[in-house]
Every structure is written in C-alpha cells, then in structure tokens.
Amino acid sequence: TQLLEQSPQFLSIQEGENLTVYCNSSSVFSSLQWYRQEPGEGPVLLVTVVTGGEVKKLKRLTFQFGDARKDSSLHITAAQPGDTGLYLCAGAQGGATNKLIFGTGTLLAVQP
Amino acid sequence: KAGVTQTPRYLIKTRGQQVTLSCSPISGHRSVSWYQQTPGQGLQFLFEYFSETQRNKGNFPGRFSGRQFSNSRSEMNVSTLELGDSALYLCASMRQSSYNEQFFGPGTRLTVL
C-alpha cells in the first residue's frame, strides 16, 4: 500500500519557470524528508521538516510541511537545468524504527 | 567524511543464483537500512539494522535477508534469484538522534537474466 502520493508524476518545463510538487498522505508523519535523485545514483537529502506548518528555504527551493503533518510541498523558483532529477518525499512515522516510506516520485526535466 | 559506499556497483546474475551486496555506512553511523528501487514500485523498504540487530523488516519474501557486523558494515543476500529481483538496491545510513535523516549510497544495480 502506497501511503505517500506525489503529484505531478512528470514535469517538463523551460528554464526560468516556477513549479510546485505535492506530497500527500492520510497518515501523520513525525518528520518528512525531500530527496533528489539523479540517474544511476542514490537519493540525496535536500531537507527535513518536523513541525506542522514549518517552512524551510534552500536557495531557490521552498519546502513546506502541512499543519497536520500529513502533506508537504516543494516549490522551485526560476528552475534551472541543474534542477533536473527525480524528487522524492519520504515520511518517517517515528517510534523504534528508522523506516522511511517513500512517495511515488516526481520526475522533473528543465529544458535550457 | 566519506559517504556511504556500496559494492559492487553493477551485477548480472541468472535466475536461481544467489547474490550478496555490501554496504559500508558513514563513520559513526550505527543504523543501516536497505531499500529496493524499481520503475514500477518505486523505493520499497527491505530491512533496517542497528547494532547488529534487525529492527524492522519490509514486506519481502524470506529469500531476502541481511545482517550487520560489529563495525556497522552490512550485507544483504538474495537467494534463488527471480527476474523480478532486477532493481537498484540502495543502502542508507543514519546517525542516532536525528530526524530519520538517511544518507544513501550510490546503489547496486542488479540485473537478473
């Protein structure tokens, strides 16, 4: 059972455009991470959000955690070709496990 | 600080064989998790080890097993390989007292023919 749904699945945009990726669930998470993965490599951690309503900025990337800690969004301003990759959200449910539940992924292509 | 390393990077096997994959976590990280990534199913949790003990296991058949050594290095084993086991196998390490922030290795690409 997939607990984290991401939308859109695919996104092809021109350099300079803005975009938002959504990560939704019916479950509550103690923390949520966003990763970016490039072909043939492992995911690279971008950010962790832990508090409902939290907003974090990483240069042109803005991450938000929903008030109820069930959803999150990633907004990229003025996308660049270097932003191309697979974006994954991953939720942790806490407790005695470090297991992450990954979202379905959003494949972003930024055309120069 | 060196990142997570996985060996081998690429592997080709035939159905029925078995395979062992290795993972060395970031120095000081005692928790190691394994994930399987396929185009159809995405990233699926396999198992997690901490201090040589399996703490959690995903919904995979018993052909998938793992272990962790006293130096935190981990191995996973898949026996009686099936075509559907072809995937990118990812290892992630985590330090304690963090918000489940996991650091991934480059993965082992397994192809079963």
PDB file of N, CA, C and O in Angstrom, chain B residues 1 71 77 111:
ATOM      1  N   LYS B   1      34.362  13.756   5.428  1.00  0.00           N
ATOM      2  CA  LYS B   1      33.887  12.452   5.888  1.00  0.00           C
ATOM      3  C   LYS B   1      33.387  11.666   4.688  1.00  0.00           C
ATOM      4  O   LYS B   1      32.624  12.179   3.878  1.00  0.00           O
ATOM      5  N   ASN B  71      31.263  -3.635  13.097  1.00  0.00           N
ATOM      6  CA  ASN B  71      31.775  -2.333  12.630  1.00  0.00           C
ATOM      7  C   ASN B  71      30.705  -1.554  11.860  1.00  0.00           C
ATOM      8  O   ASN B  71      31.017  -0.571  11.187  1.00  0.00           O
ATOM      9  N   ASN B  77      21.528 -10.368   1.275  1.00  0.00           N
ATOM     10  CA  ASN B  77      21.628 -11.545   0.444  1.00  0.00           C
ATOM     11  C   ASN B  77      20.263 -11.839  -0.185  1.00  0.00           C
ATOM     12  O   ASN B  77      19.229 -11.718   0.477  1.00  0.00           O
ATOM     13  N   THR B 111      20.947  -6.983 -12.202  1.00  0.00           N
ATOM     14  CA  THR B 111      20.183  -7.447 -13.351  1.00  0.00           C
ATOM     15  C   THR B 111      20.138  -8.966 -13.300  1.00  0.00           C
ATOM     16  O   THR B 111      21.181  -9.620 -13.211  1.00  0.00           O
TER      17      THR B 111
END
